[in-house]
Amino acid sequence: MVIVTTIRREVLTLPAAPLGPDNPLPPLRPLDETHRIEDRDKEGMPRDMARQIGHEPLRSLLPEPVRDGYDRTRAPRGIDALVIENDRLRATVLPGLGGRIASLFHKPTGRELLYRNPVFQPANFALNGAWYSGGIEWNIGATGHTTLSCAPLHAARVPAPDGTDMLRLWEWERLRDLPFQADLWLPDGSDFLYVGVRVRNPHERPAPLYWWSNTAVPEDRRVLVPADTAWQFSYERRLRRVPVPVSDGIDRTYPANSTYAADWFYEVPDGRRRWIAALDADGHGLVQTSTDVLRGRKLFVWGTGPGGRRWQEWLTEPGTGGYCEIQAGLARTQLEHVPLDAESEVSWLEAYGPLHAPPAGQWHAVLSEAEARLETALPRADVDAAYAAWLPHADTDTGEPLATGSGWGALEVLRAGWKLPGTPFPESTLGAAQEPWLHLLRAGSVPEPDRAEPPGPTLVAPHWRDMLETAPATPHTEYHLGVAQWHAGDRAQAERSWERGLRHAPTVWPMLRCLAVADQEGGNPERAADRYAEAFDDLCRERGDVGGDVHERWVAATAALGREAVGALLAVGRTADARAVWRRLDRATRARGRFRLTEAGLLLAEGRREQARAVFDAGFEVADLREGAEDIALLRAGVGGDEPLPARYDFRMRPDPGP
């Protein structure tokens, strides 16, 4: 038999916005997470669901940085891709952008099975900022889109269970300190892409686990899933149990029937096959199915309201068509985190492929016919058999390297001496970001920077915090120790570490900024404003006239600290001091949309309402506008009175609460 499955490199050329530099300031503040519910909504929930909703929610982004350096200026750019292909399907994977499957093309019918975004446009939807829409994404970490959305993953060629080639993706997820892998393969002659997923917990303590596989599909579909009820969540932060398919008199399995953005987490009965499909009016579309460990299924819609339509345009290009998402996860809902025992692992198999079935008609009849056709195309027993065949191959040594991820996994493996068959994290992947921590590991100290530059990332896990506590108490060490202590919830000790570091630090702005955040969180806005003003003065003195990456980091640090300082000073009515900070920002920074919005707020605080209105009239785009944020609408109301919000600024994802 001739094996026709291949894996090859390719370059996609797309209109793409640059990611830009990461924010150098450590994210100390609690998450502004939209996926929260009120206690009253837990009444009547299944016990395991209520327990998992309260299980170790993420309270900090540390040690990950915020990724907010992107803009909306797109130009043609080559993006590295890996293509896995047999005689029936072609999957295009982007290893440098979270390992996302950007395209799944079915050759016999000539159909693209996914929503394929024609541009690369980062937006503020990941837990740490930059995310982009389209394709199939792998979300691990905590409620929301993974911090790896726009990050590189390791990739290599590995033998598949049937003797073909398999594409392995893997990385170290840093929010929960867990290594994971996703193995993609296409058996010869198969209409389905198989994905074997494994997450390991090598620690001697349990870890909270979150996984959802999100698939973007065109929204002119009907979504089929074997369920009669769902947990519906909206941006009004309410969770309620509703019937499927009709809720509030409307068939919600048609995405176009919903006005506002919402999630439907379906209750697939125990023992029922796990699957979800999105079919067009002619009955063609995509189906996803899995082994039973991946129990949850979900539909996300943007809605037909002006806010949802604006977001759809924002994430791609006008006129390219909207999308919805069909998703699969480890729990009933995305508000839950599942305990993963110490020194254990969890794994499952997913399959993606075409389905043709009548989408319209009586719900149970439609489901019965679709499930029968799925069983013919890919029997449930075959999925279980494919999983059993794959699992022994999960430990197979990787072959030809195809892409390189971060060095954080290599650092953790060096520290603990773990053996992780199948997912190598070689020392060759260690880079500049890991160098100070490698020195701490081997020499017991944090090296002082050779030159003035914004501090690098801090590691905050308990073992790294312990090492920082026993290292020589240099100013640089005290800074990192304070960040790690803050992350652990020991805020008083964190403040003491930063204050000790201030006494002998040649550069004080990083610790002053941390102390300013502590003041804000502690209810002392006046002192926070003082410290922010002093920190910004010190940063302006310290930043050097250097080029390359260091210059880029200084620009990012100045912008980030300046933005926070202006907000802190305005909060206590110090408009003149806020204006002084504003003037010291460089022209390119002040021209960015986020800072145009800041300028409008500053002008309004100064009583210059017409000038603030002129900023809106001239137009701007806030590239890093947060999902669910309403700050543009609120500020526009302050300068525009009772006038309706212009469509270009309308990103509201919920009904207007009214007066």
PDB file of C-alpha atoms in Angstrom, residues 422-629:
ATOM      1  CA  GLY A 422       7.397  12.322  23.867  1.00  0.00           C
ATOM      2  CA  THR A 423       7.695  16.002  24.754  1.00  0.00           C
ATOM      3  CA  PRO A 424      11.376  16.953  24.894  1.00  0.00           C
ATOM      4  CA  PHE A 425      12.359  20.339  26.260  1.00  0.00           C
ATOM      5  CA  PRO A 426      16.073  20.447  25.341  1.00  0.00           C
ATOM      6  CA  GLU A 427      18.538  22.920  26.824  1.00  0.00           C
ATOM      7  CA  SER A 428      19.144  24.251  23.319  1.00  0.00           C
ATOM      8  CA  THR A 429      15.781  26.062  23.567  1.00  0.00           C
ATOM      9  CA  LEU A 430      16.899  28.190  26.539  1.00  0.00           C
ATOM     10  CA  GLY A 431      17.160  31.860  25.575  1.00  0.00           C
ATOM     11  CA  ALA A 432      17.793  35.310  26.994  1.00  0.00           C
ATOM     12  CA  ALA A 433      14.533  35.333  28.982  1.00  0.00           C
ATOM     13  CA  GLN A 434      15.605  32.217  30.885  1.00  0.00           C
ATOM     14  CA  GLU A 435      19.245  33.252  31.514  1.00  0.00           C
ATOM     15  CA  PRO A 436      18.723  35.033  34.881  1.00  0.00           C
ATOM     16  CA  TRP A 437      16.693  32.102  36.184  1.00  0.00           C
ATOM     17  CA  LEU A 438      19.207  29.564  34.998  1.00  0.00           C
ATOM     18  CA  HIS A 439      21.823  31.553  36.943  1.00  0.00           C
ATOM     19  CA  LEU A 440      19.577  31.515  40.026  1.00  0.00           C
ATOM     20  CA  LEU A 441      19.146  27.762  39.654  1.00  0.00           C
ATOM     21  CA  ARG A 442      22.840  27.032  39.272  1.00  0.00           C
ATOM     22  CA  ALA A 443      24.553  29.799  41.249  1.00  0.00           C
ATOM     23  CA  GLY A 444      21.864  30.723  43.766  1.00  0.00           C
ATOM     24  CA  SER A 445      21.681  34.406  42.801  1.00  0.00           C
ATOM     25  CA  VAL A 446      19.912  36.706  40.367  1.00  0.00           C
ATOM     26  CA  PRO A 447      22.465  38.565  38.238  1.00  0.00           C
ATOM     27  CA  GLU A 448      22.179  42.330  38.137  1.00  0.00           C
ATOM     28  CA  PRO A 449      21.475  43.664  34.627  1.00  0.00           C
ATOM     29  CA  ASP A 450      24.560  44.761  32.667  1.00  0.00           C
ATOM     30  CA  ARG A 451      22.791  47.887  31.457  1.00  0.00           C
ATOM     31  CA  ALA A 452      19.769  49.981  32.262  1.00  0.00           C
ATOM     32  CA  GLU A 453      16.699  48.392  30.749  1.00  0.00           C
ATOM     33  CA  PRO A 454      13.219  47.402  31.875  1.00  0.00           C
ATOM     34  CA  PRO A 455      13.304  44.285  34.071  1.00  0.00           C
ATOM     35  CA  GLY A 456      12.538  40.939  32.483  1.00  0.00           C
ATOM     36  CA  PRO A 457       9.823  38.460  33.466  1.00  0.00           C
ATOM     37  CA  THR A 458       9.462  37.101  36.999  1.00  0.00           C
ATOM     38  CA  LEU A 459       8.918  33.432  37.826  1.00  0.00           C
ATOM     39  CA  VAL A 460       6.396  33.070  40.627  1.00  0.00           C
ATOM     40  CA  ALA A 461       5.864  29.340  41.268  1.00  0.00           C
ATOM     41  CA  PRO A 462       6.583  28.271  44.868  1.00  0.00           C
ATOM     42  CA  HIS A 463       9.918  26.627  44.043  1.00  0.00           C
ATOM     43  CA  TRP A 464      11.214  29.780  42.327  1.00  0.00           C
ATOM     44  CA  ARG A 465       9.912  31.969  45.138  1.00  0.00           C
ATOM     45  CA  ASP A 466      11.813  29.803  47.621  1.00  0.00           C
ATOM     46  CA  MET A 467      15.018  30.283  45.626  1.00  0.00           C
ATOM     47  CA  LEU A 468      14.503  34.051  45.516  1.00  0.00           C
ATOM     48  CA  GLU A 469      14.013  34.151  49.281  1.00  0.00           C
ATOM     49  CA  THR A 470      17.409  32.525  49.881  1.00  0.00           C
ATOM     50  CA  ALA A 471      19.302  34.476  47.190  1.00  0.00           C
ATOM     51  CA  PRO A 472      21.469  37.499  48.091  1.00  0.00           C
ATOM     52  CA  ALA A 473      19.151  40.450  48.698  1.00  0.00           C
ATOM     53  CA  THR A 474      20.175  42.717  45.823  1.00  0.00           C
ATOM     54  CA  PRO A 475      17.698  45.345  44.556  1.00  0.00           C
ATOM     55  CA  HIS A 476      16.999  43.275  41.437  1.00  0.00           C
ATOM     56  CA  THR A 477      16.321  40.189  43.550  1.00  0.00           C
ATOM     57  CA  GLU A 478      14.038  42.153  45.903  1.00  0.00           C
ATOM     58  CA  TYR A 479      12.036  43.352  42.905  1.00  0.00           C
ATOM     59  CA  HIS A 480      11.466  39.814  41.595  1.00  0.00           C
ATOM     60  CA  LEU A 481      10.858  38.439  45.086  1.00  0.00           C
ATOM     61  CA  GLY A 482       8.196  41.061  45.711  1.00  0.00           C
ATOM     62  CA  VAL A 483       6.398  40.122  42.487  1.00  0.00           C
ATOM     63  CA  ALA A 484       6.471  36.428  43.450  1.00  0.00           C
ATOM     64  CA  GLN A 485       5.211  37.207  46.967  1.00  0.00           C
ATOM     65  CA  TRP A 486       2.442  39.391  45.578  1.00  0.00           C
ATOM     66  CA  HIS A 487       1.375  36.527  43.309  1.00  0.00           C
ATOM     67  CA  ALA A 488       1.276  34.193  46.322  1.00  0.00           C
ATOM     68  CA  GLY A 489      -1.095  36.570  48.138  1.00  0.00           C
ATOM     69  CA  ASP A 490       1.482  37.783  50.672  1.00  0.00           C
ATOM     70  CA  ARG A 491       1.024  41.437  49.819  1.00  0.00           C
ATOM     71  CA  ALA A 492       2.469  42.891  53.004  1.00  0.00           C
ATOM     72  CA  GLN A 493       5.693  40.949  52.515  1.00  0.00           C
ATOM     73  CA  ALA A 494       5.796  41.951  48.838  1.00  0.00           C
ATOM     74  CA  GLU A 495       5.632  45.617  49.789  1.00  0.00           C
ATOM     75  CA  ARG A 496       8.432  45.137  52.298  1.00  0.00           C
ATOM     76  CA  SER A 497      10.613  43.498  49.630  1.00  0.00           C
ATOM     77  CA  TRP A 498      10.048  46.364  47.193  1.00  0.00           C
ATOM     78  CA  GLU A 499      10.710  48.959  49.895  1.00  0.00           C
ATOM     79  CA  ARG A 500      13.987  47.219  50.826  1.00  0.00           C
ATOM     80  CA  GLY A 501      14.979  47.162  47.175  1.00  0.00           C
ATOM     81  CA  LEU A 502      14.333  50.891  46.836  1.00  0.00           C
ATOM     82  CA  ARG A 503      17.006  51.766  49.402  1.00  0.00           C
ATOM     83  CA  HIS A 504      19.930  50.781  47.197  1.00  0.00           C
ATOM     84  CA  ALA A 505      18.455  50.501  43.697  1.00  0.00           C
ATOM     85  CA  PRO A 506      20.066  52.657  41.004  1.00  0.00           C
ATOM     86  CA  THR A 507      16.761  52.437  39.117  1.00  0.00           C
ATOM     87  CA  VAL A 508      13.662  52.798  41.264  1.00  0.00           C
ATOM     88  CA  TRP A 509      10.754  53.086  38.847  1.00  0.00           C
ATOM     89  CA  PRO A 510       9.940  49.331  38.611  1.00  0.00           C
ATOM     90  CA  MET A 511       9.535  49.019  42.389  1.00  0.00           C
ATOM     91  CA  LEU A 512       7.763  52.374  42.735  1.00  0.00           C
ATOM     92  CA  ARG A 513       5.247  51.232  40.142  1.00  0.00           C
ATOM     93  CA  CYS A 514       4.674  47.976  42.043  1.00  0.00           C
ATOM     94  CA  LEU A 515       4.155  49.904  45.263  1.00  0.00           C
ATOM     95  CA  ALA A 516       1.745  52.258  43.465  1.00  0.00           C
ATOM     96  CA  VAL A 517      -0.359  49.272  42.405  1.00  0.00           C
ATOM     97  CA  ALA A 518      -0.269  48.020  45.999  1.00  0.00           C
ATOM     98  CA  ASP A 519      -1.509  51.436  47.146  1.00  0.00           C
ATOM     99  CA  GLN A 520      -4.375  51.341  44.670  1.00  0.00           C
ATOM    100  CA  GLU A 521      -5.369  47.831  45.692  1.00  0.00           C
ATOM    101  CA  GLY A 522      -5.085  48.853  49.338  1.00  0.00           C
ATOM    102  CA  GLY A 523      -7.382  51.867  48.997  1.00  0.00           C
ATOM    103  CA  ASN A 524      -4.752  54.632  49.074  1.00  0.00           C
ATOM    104  CA  PRO A 525      -5.177  56.416  45.708  1.00  0.00           C
ATOM    105  CA  GLU A 526      -3.370  59.619  46.779  1.00  0.00           C
ATOM    106  CA  ARG A 527      -0.153  57.818  47.642  1.00  0.00           C
ATOM    107  CA  ALA A 528      -0.509  55.699  44.517  1.00  0.00           C
ATOM    108  CA  ALA A 529      -0.643  58.878  42.433  1.00  0.00           C
ATOM    109  CA  ASP A 530       2.480  60.224  44.159  1.00  0.00           C
ATOM    110  CA  ARG A 531       4.388  57.032  43.486  1.00  0.00           C
ATOM    111  CA  TYR A 532       3.239  56.834  39.892  1.00  0.00           C
ATOM    112  CA  ALA A 533       4.412  60.395  39.246  1.00  0.00           C
ATOM    113  CA  GLU A 534       7.781  59.658  40.853  1.00  0.00           C
ATOM    114  CA  ALA A 535       8.134  56.371  38.968  1.00  0.00           C
ATOM    115  CA  PHE A 536       7.434  58.035  35.622  1.00  0.00           C
ATOM    116  CA  ASP A 537       9.990  60.767  36.372  1.00  0.00           C
ATOM    117  CA  ASP A 538      12.605  58.109  37.170  1.00  0.00           C
ATOM    118  CA  LEU A 539      11.822  56.090  34.038  1.00  0.00           C
ATOM    119  CA  CYS A 540      12.237  59.198  31.870  1.00  0.00           C
ATOM    120  CA  ARG A 541      15.640  59.801  33.455  1.00  0.00           C
ATOM    121  CA  GLU A 542      16.777  56.212  33.065  1.00  0.00           C
ATOM    122  CA  ARG A 543      15.702  55.312  29.566  1.00  0.00           C
ATOM    123  CA  GLY A 544      18.694  55.307  27.309  1.00  0.00           C
ATOM    124  CA  ASP A 545      19.283  56.260  23.727  1.00  0.00           C
ATOM    125  CA  VAL A 546      19.688  52.686  22.537  1.00  0.00           C
ATOM    126  CA  GLY A 547      18.512  50.773  19.512  1.00  0.00           C
ATOM    127  CA  GLY A 548      17.118  47.351  18.702  1.00  0.00           C
ATOM    128  CA  ASP A 549      15.044  45.282  21.095  1.00  0.00           C
ATOM    129  CA  VAL A 550      16.101  47.291  24.156  1.00  0.00           C
ATOM    130  CA  HIS A 551      14.801  50.507  22.595  1.00  0.00           C
ATOM    131  CA  GLU A 552      11.527  48.769  21.758  1.00  0.00           C
ATOM    132  CA  ARG A 553      11.183  47.635  25.367  1.00  0.00           C
ATOM    133  CA  TRP A 554      11.840  51.164  26.652  1.00  0.00           C
ATOM    134  CA  VAL A 555       9.132  52.546  24.377  1.00  0.00           C
ATOM    135  CA  ALA A 556       6.731  49.859  25.593  1.00  0.00           C
ATOM    136  CA  ALA A 557       7.601  50.515  29.245  1.00  0.00           C
ATOM    137  CA  THR A 558       7.156  54.273  28.860  1.00  0.00           C
ATOM    138  CA  ALA A 559       3.791  53.835  27.182  1.00  0.00           C
ATOM    139  CA  ALA A 560       2.541  51.307  29.745  1.00  0.00           C
ATOM    140  CA  LEU A 561       3.696  53.257  32.793  1.00  0.00           C
ATOM    141  CA  GLY A 562       2.533  56.552  31.333  1.00  0.00           C
ATOM    142  CA  ARG A 563      -0.937  55.202  30.698  1.00  0.00           C
ATOM    143  CA  GLU A 564      -1.225  53.872  34.262  1.00  0.00           C
ATOM    144  CA  ALA A 565       0.173  57.099  35.710  1.00  0.00           C
ATOM    145  CA  VAL A 566      -2.296  59.299  33.837  1.00  0.00           C
ATOM    146  CA  GLY A 567      -5.179  57.155  35.096  1.00  0.00           C
ATOM    147  CA  ALA A 568      -3.937  57.234  38.698  1.00  0.00           C
ATOM    148  CA  LEU A 569      -3.444  61.012  38.658  1.00  0.00           C
ATOM    149  CA  LEU A 570      -6.844  61.667  37.096  1.00  0.00           C
ATOM    150  CA  ALA A 571      -8.466  59.442  39.710  1.00  0.00           C
ATOM    151  CA  VAL A 572      -7.426  61.938  42.416  1.00  0.00           C
ATOM    152  CA  GLY A 573      -8.121  65.064  40.396  1.00  0.00           C
ATOM    153  CA  ARG A 574      -4.511  65.959  39.564  1.00  0.00           C
ATOM    154  CA  THR A 575      -5.155  66.946  35.972  1.00  0.00           C
ATOM    155  CA  ALA A 576      -2.082  69.182  35.628  1.00  0.00           C
ATOM    156  CA  ASP A 577       0.227  66.355  36.698  1.00  0.00           C
ATOM    157  CA  ALA A 578      -1.565  63.955  34.354  1.00  0.00           C
ATOM    158  CA  ARG A 579      -1.057  66.436  31.511  1.00  0.00           C
ATOM    159  CA  ALA A 580       2.655  66.641  32.388  1.00  0.00           C
ATOM    160  CA  VAL A 581       2.973  62.863  32.008  1.00  0.00           C
ATOM    161  CA  TRP A 582       1.062  62.990  28.741  1.00  0.00           C
ATOM    162  CA  ARG A 583       3.421  65.570  27.266  1.00  0.00           C
ATOM    163  CA  ARG A 584       6.443  63.335  27.898  1.00  0.00           C
ATOM    164  CA  LEU A 585       5.028  60.443  25.895  1.00  0.00           C
ATOM    165  CA  ASP A 586       6.522  60.294  22.412  1.00  0.00           C
ATOM    166  CA  ARG A 587       4.454  61.386  19.439  1.00  0.00           C
ATOM    167  CA  ALA A 588       3.981  57.856  18.051  1.00  0.00           C
ATOM    168  CA  THR A 589       2.644  56.632  21.381  1.00  0.00           C
ATOM    169  CA  ARG A 590       0.214  59.540  21.713  1.00  0.00           C
ATOM    170  CA  ALA A 591      -1.088  58.789  18.208  1.00  0.00           C
ATOM    171  CA  ARG A 592      -2.108  55.226  19.119  1.00  0.00           C
ATOM    172  CA  GLY A 593      -5.827  54.665  19.537  1.00  0.00           C
ATOM    173  CA  ARG A 594      -5.585  53.648  23.176  1.00  0.00           C
ATOM    174  CA  PHE A 595      -3.839  56.930  23.956  1.00  0.00           C
ATOM    175  CA  ARG A 596      -6.259  58.960  21.865  1.00  0.00           C
ATOM    176  CA  LEU A 597      -8.946  57.602  24.168  1.00  0.00           C
ATOM    177  CA  THR A 598      -6.773  58.523  27.161  1.00  0.00           C
ATOM    178  CA  GLU A 599      -6.375  62.025  25.734  1.00  0.00           C
ATOM    179  CA  ALA A 600     -10.138  62.418  25.381  1.00  0.00           C
ATOM    180  CA  GLY A 601     -10.539  61.452  29.040  1.00  0.00           C
ATOM    181  CA  LEU A 602      -7.822  63.905  30.054  1.00  0.00           C
ATOM    182  CA  LEU A 603      -9.423  66.728  28.086  1.00  0.00           C
ATOM    183  CA  LEU A 604     -12.814  66.001  29.632  1.00  0.00           C
ATOM    184  CA  ALA A 605     -11.262  66.043  33.129  1.00  0.00           C
ATOM    185  CA  GLU A 606      -9.737  69.427  32.306  1.00  0.00           C
ATOM    186  CA  GLY A 607     -13.175  70.743  31.412  1.00  0.00           C
ATOM    187  CA  ARG A 608     -12.382  70.933  27.695  1.00  0.00           C
ATOM    188  CA  ARG A 609     -15.438  69.050  26.526  1.00  0.00           C
ATOM    189  CA  GLU A 610     -15.428  70.331  22.942  1.00  0.00           C
ATOM    190  CA  GLN A 611     -11.792  69.314  22.444  1.00  0.00           C
ATOM    191  CA  ALA A 612     -12.604  65.875  23.868  1.00  0.00           C
ATOM    192  CA  ARG A 613     -15.525  65.637  21.460  1.00  0.00           C
ATOM    193  CA  ALA A 614     -13.178  66.579  18.611  1.00  0.00           C
ATOM    194  CA  VAL A 615     -10.999  63.555  19.399  1.00  0.00           C
ATOM    195  CA  PHE A 616     -13.995  61.295  18.831  1.00  0.00           C
ATOM    196  CA  ASP A 617     -15.057  63.183  15.728  1.00  0.00           C
ATOM    197  CA  ALA A 618     -11.572  62.817  14.228  1.00  0.00           C
ATOM    198  CA  GLY A 619     -11.770  59.077  14.809  1.00  0.00           C
ATOM    199  CA  PHE A 620      -9.490  56.518  16.425  1.00  0.00           C
ATOM    200  CA  GLU A 621      -9.218  52.770  16.892  1.00  0.00           C
ATOM    201  CA  VAL A 622      -8.252  51.232  20.246  1.00  0.00           C
ATOM    202  CA  ALA A 623      -6.369  48.158  19.029  1.00  0.00           C
ATOM    203  CA  ASP A 624      -6.353  46.474  22.450  1.00  0.00           C
ATOM    204  CA  LEU A 625      -9.988  47.086  23.366  1.00  0.00           C
ATOM    205  CA  ARG A 626     -10.938  44.334  25.817  1.00  0.00           C
ATOM    206  CA  GLU A 627     -13.733  41.852  25.189  1.00  0.00           C
ATOM    207  CA  GLY A 628     -16.798  43.157  27.015  1.00  0.00           C
ATOM    208  CA  ALA A 629     -15.216  46.552  27.728  1.00  0.00           C
TER     209      ALA A 629
END
